[in-house]
């Protein structure tokens, strides 16, 4: 049953925000924790492609790009279903009767495009055993924080973020779903030369989408033809995705995602943190950022 049918089924159903649990110290939805054995033993196919990212780094954008590449630039093909039905979200266990990510994936023939927010140490080992291609999207911490705050406000599938001030501290200490931004981006970065991982920055995608799409195409072994490139760039622009019900999550009922609180396709820019961070918060952030990031060779841009 889809989210739409589910909404119809339950009428004016109101949704409880989830309980959280932990796997190896990483905060995850309790339903995910309860299903952890099955998630960990997921079986990938060598032709599957995984799109991975910390929450709010631009995974939906990358999913649409990869889907367009698989469809050879045919945007109608990408309109076959909403994002969450096209690309199983590996670790998601939605309230019944909505299928879990695992159930969706198992019902699909490879090559599948799969989605995950898992930190690398929690990614099921099958992806490495099968030598799958993984595209990892990373976004600067300040914009991620802002985007995540607004997303947790509007998405009842996640805990209430509380006030901006308390959320700011929770994010810095990694006490948010899927854990620490620092651990996530650093550990995926360290693994990128050991596996087939393409590490892409959101800021580069904003600055030069064409070049980043080309990179993804060649990583997936596709020759970038000019015509297909242009179609992908057009179909995956912020405006086009904002207006596309198959990419903007508007098919999820408002008792789950209330887009009147904050739209899923919210701003899509680099530097919105400047409209949220207080001067004192920025100072605290910079100290912690330096402490955690110094010497790891991973550089983010917080403005273009
Ligand atoms: P903002 O909240 O800053 O606007 P994810 O898909 O990982 O949940 O990330 C969502 C973020 O990516 C949102 O950021 C959203 O607006 C942005 N985004 C989604 N599609 C985009 C696109 N085509 N171009 C630019 N930003 C996009």
PDB file of C-alpha atoms in Angstrom, residues 98-286:
ATOM      1  CA  UNK A  98       3.470   0.954   3.910  1.00  0.00           C
ATOM      2  CA  UNK A  99       6.260  -1.355   2.666  1.00  0.00           C
ATOM      3  CA  UNK A 100       9.670  -1.082   4.274  1.00  0.00           C
ATOM      4  CA  UNK A 101      12.744  -0.187   2.232  1.00  0.00           C
ATOM      5  CA  UNK A 102      13.819  -3.828   2.352  1.00  0.00           C
ATOM      6  CA  UNK A 103      10.454  -5.072   1.086  1.00  0.00           C
ATOM      7  CA  UNK A 104      10.494  -2.574  -1.781  1.00  0.00           C
ATOM      8  CA  UNK A 105      14.065  -3.493  -2.711  1.00  0.00           C
ATOM      9  CA  UNK A 106      13.363  -7.211  -2.616  1.00  0.00           C
ATOM     10  CA  UNK A 107      10.374  -6.763  -4.926  1.00  0.00           C
ATOM     11  CA  UNK A 108      12.525  -4.986  -7.533  1.00  0.00           C
ATOM     12  CA  UNK A 109      14.808  -6.466 -10.197  1.00  0.00           C
ATOM     13  CA  UNK A 110      18.429  -5.296 -10.336  1.00  0.00           C
ATOM     14  CA  UNK A 111      19.946  -2.987 -11.354  1.00  0.00           C
ATOM     15  CA  UNK A 112      18.254  -1.067  -8.552  1.00  0.00           C
ATOM     16  CA  UNK A 113      18.938   2.477  -7.404  1.00  0.00           C
ATOM     17  CA  UNK A 114      19.012   2.283  -3.619  1.00  0.00           C
ATOM     18  CA  UNK A 115      19.104   5.063  -1.038  1.00  0.00           C
ATOM     19  CA  UNK A 116      20.673   5.142   2.424  1.00  0.00           C
ATOM     20  CA  UNK A 117      21.623   7.638   5.115  1.00  0.00           C
ATOM     21  CA  UNK A 118      23.624   5.080   7.078  1.00  0.00           C
ATOM     22  CA  UNK A 119      27.084   5.988   8.341  1.00  0.00           C
ATOM     23  CA  UNK A 120      29.598   3.784   6.572  1.00  0.00           C
ATOM     24  CA  UNK A 121      30.231   1.385   9.461  1.00  0.00           C
ATOM     25  CA  UNK A 122      26.522   0.506   9.497  1.00  0.00           C
ATOM     26  CA  UNK A 123      26.200  -0.055   5.744  1.00  0.00           C
ATOM     27  CA  UNK A 124      25.353  -3.730   5.077  1.00  0.00           C
ATOM     28  CA  UNK A 125      28.599  -5.491   4.037  1.00  0.00           C
ATOM     29  CA  UNK A 126      26.991  -6.906   0.875  1.00  0.00           C
ATOM     30  CA  UNK A 127      27.657  -3.601  -0.940  1.00  0.00           C
ATOM     31  CA  UNK A 128      31.416  -4.115  -0.563  1.00  0.00           C
ATOM     32  CA  UNK A 129      31.240  -7.882  -1.189  1.00  0.00           C
ATOM     33  CA  UNK A 130      29.401  -7.223  -4.465  1.00  0.00           C
ATOM     34  CA  UNK A 131      31.686  -4.272  -5.324  1.00  0.00           C
ATOM     35  CA  UNK A 132      28.647  -2.042  -5.955  1.00  0.00           C
ATOM     36  CA  UNK A 133      29.036   1.506  -7.149  1.00  0.00           C
ATOM     37  CA  UNK A 134      28.195   4.069  -4.486  1.00  0.00           C
ATOM     38  CA  UNK A 135      27.610   7.777  -5.026  1.00  0.00           C
ATOM     39  CA  UNK A 136      28.050   9.726  -1.803  1.00  0.00           C
ATOM     40  CA  UNK A 137      26.769  13.313  -1.581  1.00  0.00           C
ATOM     41  CA  UNK A 138      28.281  15.620   1.030  1.00  0.00           C
ATOM     42  CA  UNK A 139      27.046  19.098   1.945  1.00  0.00           C
ATOM     43  CA  UNK A 140      28.620  21.672   4.221  1.00  0.00           C
ATOM     44  CA  UNK A 141      27.611  21.244   7.857  1.00  0.00           C
ATOM     45  CA  UNK A 142      26.062  24.671   8.356  1.00  0.00           C
ATOM     46  CA  UNK A 143      23.585  24.374   5.497  1.00  0.00           C
ATOM     47  CA  UNK A 144      22.905  20.738   6.397  1.00  0.00           C
ATOM     48  CA  UNK A 145      22.045  21.791   9.935  1.00  0.00           C
ATOM     49  CA  UNK A 146      19.616  24.480   8.769  1.00  0.00           C
ATOM     50  CA  UNK A 147      17.970  22.216   6.204  1.00  0.00           C
ATOM     51  CA  UNK A 148      17.679  19.357   8.734  1.00  0.00           C
ATOM     52  CA  UNK A 149      16.095  21.640  11.349  1.00  0.00           C
ATOM     53  CA  UNK A 150      13.353  22.681   8.928  1.00  0.00           C
ATOM     54  CA  UNK A 151      12.926  19.111   7.711  1.00  0.00           C
ATOM     55  CA  UNK A 152      12.442  17.745  11.229  1.00  0.00           C
ATOM     56  CA  UNK A 153       9.870  20.482  11.838  1.00  0.00           C
ATOM     57  CA  UNK A 154       7.754  19.420   8.877  1.00  0.00           C
ATOM     58  CA  UNK A 155       8.359  15.637   8.859  1.00  0.00           C
ATOM     59  CA  UNK A 156       6.472  13.685  11.550  1.00  0.00           C
ATOM     60  CA  UNK A 157       8.529  10.647  10.591  1.00  0.00           C
ATOM     61  CA  UNK A 158      11.387  12.205  12.593  1.00  0.00           C
ATOM     62  CA  UNK A 159      11.621  13.472  16.197  1.00  0.00           C
ATOM     63  CA  UNK A 160      10.526  17.035  16.966  1.00  0.00           C
ATOM     64  CA  UNK A 161      13.639  19.235  16.576  1.00  0.00           C
ATOM     65  CA  UNK A 162      12.695  21.528  19.461  1.00  0.00           C
ATOM     66  CA  UNK A 163      13.907  25.133  19.389  1.00  0.00           C
ATOM     67  CA  UNK A 164      16.551  26.387  16.983  1.00  0.00           C
ATOM     68  CA  UNK A 165      18.977  26.869  19.901  1.00  0.00           C
ATOM     69  CA  UNK A 166      18.604  23.354  21.270  1.00  0.00           C
ATOM     70  CA  UNK A 167      18.731  21.842  17.789  1.00  0.00           C
ATOM     71  CA  UNK A 168      21.958  23.705  17.075  1.00  0.00           C
ATOM     72  CA  UNK A 169      23.604  22.010  20.086  1.00  0.00           C
ATOM     73  CA  UNK A 170      22.072  18.600  19.327  1.00  0.00           C
ATOM     74  CA  UNK A 171      23.394  18.675  15.754  1.00  0.00           C
ATOM     75  CA  UNK A 172      26.903  19.642  16.880  1.00  0.00           C
ATOM     76  CA  UNK A 173      27.006  16.797  19.377  1.00  0.00           C
ATOM     77  CA  UNK A 174      25.577  14.282  16.873  1.00  0.00           C
ATOM     78  CA  UNK A 175      22.395  13.765  18.860  1.00  0.00           C
ATOM     79  CA  UNK A 176      20.135  13.727  15.777  1.00  0.00           C
ATOM     80  CA  UNK A 177      18.819  10.862  13.623  1.00  0.00           C
ATOM     81  CA  UNK A 178      21.693   9.081  11.805  1.00  0.00           C
ATOM     82  CA  UNK A 179      24.174  10.633  14.212  1.00  0.00           C
ATOM     83  CA  UNK A 180      27.087  12.985  13.780  1.00  0.00           C
ATOM     84  CA  UNK A 181      27.565  14.918  10.535  1.00  0.00           C
ATOM     85  CA  UNK A 182      31.316  14.918  11.256  1.00  0.00           C
ATOM     86  CA  UNK A 183      31.658  11.151  11.622  1.00  0.00           C
ATOM     87  CA  UNK A 184      29.472  10.595   8.547  1.00  0.00           C
ATOM     88  CA  UNK A 185      31.305  12.775   6.026  1.00  0.00           C
ATOM     89  CA  UNK A 186      34.777  11.903   7.393  1.00  0.00           C
ATOM     90  CA  UNK A 187      34.310   8.129   7.489  1.00  0.00           C
ATOM     91  CA  UNK A 188      32.823   8.005   3.986  1.00  0.00           C
ATOM     92  CA  UNK A 189      35.694  10.223   2.787  1.00  0.00           C
ATOM     93  CA  UNK A 190      38.303   7.870   4.257  1.00  0.00           C
ATOM     94  CA  UNK A 191      36.689   4.894   2.492  1.00  0.00           C
ATOM     95  CA  UNK A 192      36.417   6.459  -0.935  1.00  0.00           C
ATOM     96  CA  UNK A 193      39.672   5.056  -2.324  1.00  0.00           C
ATOM     97  CA  UNK A 194      39.108   1.550  -0.948  1.00  0.00           C
ATOM     98  CA  UNK A 195      35.793   0.998  -2.747  1.00  0.00           C
ATOM     99  CA  UNK A 196      33.915   2.174  -5.845  1.00  0.00           C
ATOM    100  CA  UNK A 197      32.762   5.405  -4.222  1.00  0.00           C
ATOM    101  CA  UNK A 198      32.205   8.672  -6.064  1.00  0.00           C
ATOM    102  CA  UNK A 199      32.290  11.460  -3.464  1.00  0.00           C
ATOM    103  CA  UNK A 200      30.327  14.482  -4.703  1.00  0.00           C
ATOM    104  CA  UNK A 201      29.827  17.852  -3.028  1.00  0.00           C
ATOM    105  CA  UNK A 202      26.422  19.593  -3.036  1.00  0.00           C
ATOM    106  CA  UNK A 203      28.190  22.915  -3.449  1.00  0.00           C
ATOM    107  CA  UNK A 204      29.869  21.666  -6.662  1.00  0.00           C
ATOM    108  CA  UNK A 205      26.494  20.505  -7.955  1.00  0.00           C
ATOM    109  CA  UNK A 206      25.100  24.004  -7.388  1.00  0.00           C
ATOM    110  CA  UNK A 207      28.151  25.713  -8.905  1.00  0.00           C
ATOM    111  CA  UNK A 208      28.451  23.533 -12.011  1.00  0.00           C
ATOM    112  CA  UNK A 209      25.664  20.946 -12.300  1.00  0.00           C
ATOM    113  CA  UNK A 210      26.675  19.968 -15.819  1.00  0.00           C
ATOM    114  CA  UNK A 211      30.193  19.006 -14.777  1.00  0.00           C
ATOM    115  CA  UNK A 212      28.953  16.993 -11.774  1.00  0.00           C
ATOM    116  CA  UNK A 213      26.343  15.182 -13.911  1.00  0.00           C
ATOM    117  CA  UNK A 214      29.131  14.310 -16.373  1.00  0.00           C
ATOM    118  CA  UNK A 215      31.206  12.902 -13.508  1.00  0.00           C
ATOM    119  CA  UNK A 216      28.318  10.729 -12.353  1.00  0.00           C
ATOM    120  CA  UNK A 217      27.688   9.512 -15.909  1.00  0.00           C
ATOM    121  CA  UNK A 218      31.256   8.457 -16.443  1.00  0.00           C
ATOM    122  CA  UNK A 219      31.365   6.807 -12.990  1.00  0.00           C
ATOM    123  CA  UNK A 220      28.342   4.763 -14.093  1.00  0.00           C
ATOM    124  CA  UNK A 221      30.057   3.922 -17.386  1.00  0.00           C
ATOM    125  CA  UNK A 222      27.751   6.011 -19.610  1.00  0.00           C
ATOM    126  CA  UNK A 223      28.950   8.204 -22.455  1.00  0.00           C
ATOM    127  CA  UNK A 224      27.634  11.690 -21.871  1.00  0.00           C
ATOM    128  CA  UNK A 225      25.897  12.772 -25.092  1.00  0.00           C
ATOM    129  CA  UNK A 226      25.156  16.492 -25.291  1.00  0.00           C
ATOM    130  CA  UNK A 227      21.435  15.931 -25.742  1.00  0.00           C
ATOM    131  CA  UNK A 228      21.081  13.596 -22.756  1.00  0.00           C
ATOM    132  CA  UNK A 229      23.215  15.866 -20.575  1.00  0.00           C
ATOM    133  CA  UNK A 230      20.994  18.843 -21.330  1.00  0.00           C
ATOM    134  CA  UNK A 231      17.846  16.864 -20.609  1.00  0.00           C
ATOM    135  CA  UNK A 232      19.232  15.669 -17.267  1.00  0.00           C
ATOM    136  CA  UNK A 233      20.327  19.147 -16.286  1.00  0.00           C
ATOM    137  CA  UNK A 234      16.938  20.603 -17.143  1.00  0.00           C
ATOM    138  CA  UNK A 235      14.854  17.883 -15.445  1.00  0.00           C
ATOM    139  CA  UNK A 236      16.936  17.972 -12.234  1.00  0.00           C
ATOM    140  CA  UNK A 237      17.085  21.757 -11.781  1.00  0.00           C
ATOM    141  CA  UNK A 238      15.728  23.020  -8.458  1.00  0.00           C
ATOM    142  CA  UNK A 239      12.729  24.647 -10.130  1.00  0.00           C
ATOM    143  CA  UNK A 240      11.827  21.596 -12.226  1.00  0.00           C
ATOM    144  CA  UNK A 241      12.080  19.287  -9.212  1.00  0.00           C
ATOM    145  CA  UNK A 242      10.101  21.698  -7.030  1.00  0.00           C
ATOM    146  CA  UNK A 243       7.260  21.547  -9.554  1.00  0.00           C
ATOM    147  CA  UNK A 244       7.492  17.774 -10.108  1.00  0.00           C
ATOM    148  CA  UNK A 245       5.135  15.812  -7.821  1.00  0.00           C
ATOM    149  CA  UNK A 246       7.202  12.687  -8.463  1.00  0.00           C
ATOM    150  CA  UNK A 247      10.280  14.391  -6.976  1.00  0.00           C
ATOM    151  CA  UNK A 248       9.002  16.931  -4.434  1.00  0.00           C
ATOM    152  CA  UNK A 249       7.387  14.584  -1.869  1.00  0.00           C
ATOM    153  CA  UNK A 250       3.991  16.286  -2.271  1.00  0.00           C
ATOM    154  CA  UNK A 251       2.433  12.810  -2.671  1.00  0.00           C
ATOM    155  CA  UNK A 252       3.183  12.082   0.992  1.00  0.00           C
ATOM    156  CA  UNK A 253       0.112  13.020   3.072  1.00  0.00           C
ATOM    157  CA  UNK A 254       0.372  16.194   5.125  1.00  0.00           C
ATOM    158  CA  UNK A 255      -0.099  14.323   8.403  1.00  0.00           C
ATOM    159  CA  UNK A 256       3.380  12.892   7.697  1.00  0.00           C
ATOM    160  CA  UNK A 257       5.112  15.740   5.842  1.00  0.00           C
ATOM    161  CA  UNK A 258       3.454  19.104   6.319  1.00  0.00           C
ATOM    162  CA  UNK A 259       4.818  21.204   3.488  1.00  0.00           C
ATOM    163  CA  UNK A 260       2.941  24.257   4.770  1.00  0.00           C
ATOM    164  CA  UNK A 261       5.405  24.246   7.712  1.00  0.00           C
ATOM    165  CA  UNK A 262       8.415  24.012   5.371  1.00  0.00           C
ATOM    166  CA  UNK A 263       8.467  22.734   1.777  1.00  0.00           C
ATOM    167  CA  UNK A 264      10.601  19.695   0.960  1.00  0.00           C
ATOM    168  CA  UNK A 265      12.176  21.658  -1.905  1.00  0.00           C
ATOM    169  CA  UNK A 266      12.872  24.559   0.435  1.00  0.00           C
ATOM    170  CA  UNK A 267      15.614  26.865  -0.916  1.00  0.00           C
ATOM    171  CA  UNK A 268      18.269  24.788  -2.624  1.00  0.00           C
ATOM    172  CA  UNK A 269      21.098  27.268  -2.077  1.00  0.00           C
ATOM    173  CA  UNK A 270      24.547  27.505  -0.511  1.00  0.00           C
ATOM    174  CA  UNK A 271      24.831  29.888   2.441  1.00  0.00           C
ATOM    175  CA  UNK A 272      21.296  29.951   3.880  1.00  0.00           C
ATOM    176  CA  UNK A 273      22.947  29.310   7.267  1.00  0.00           C
ATOM    177  CA  UNK A 274      23.760  33.038   7.343  1.00  0.00           C
ATOM    178  CA  UNK A 275      20.036  33.718   7.762  1.00  0.00           C
ATOM    179  CA  UNK A 276      19.886  31.434  10.820  1.00  0.00           C
ATOM    180  CA  UNK A 277      23.196  31.398  12.717  1.00  0.00           C
ATOM    181  CA  UNK A 278      23.645  33.981  15.465  1.00  0.00           C
ATOM    182  CA  UNK A 279      27.135  35.471  15.715  1.00  0.00           C
ATOM    183  CA  UNK A 280      27.774  33.606  18.975  1.00  0.00           C
ATOM    184  CA  UNK A 281      26.544  30.326  17.454  1.00  0.00           C
ATOM    185  CA  UNK A 282      28.875  30.774  14.516  1.00  0.00           C
ATOM    186  CA  UNK A 283      31.807  31.205  16.886  1.00  0.00           C
ATOM    187  CA  UNK A 284      30.910  28.040  18.813  1.00  0.00           C
ATOM    188  CA  UNK A 285      30.446  26.198  15.547  1.00  0.00           C
ATOM    189  CA  UNK A 286      33.811  27.283  14.135  1.00  0.00           C
TER     190      UNK A 286
END
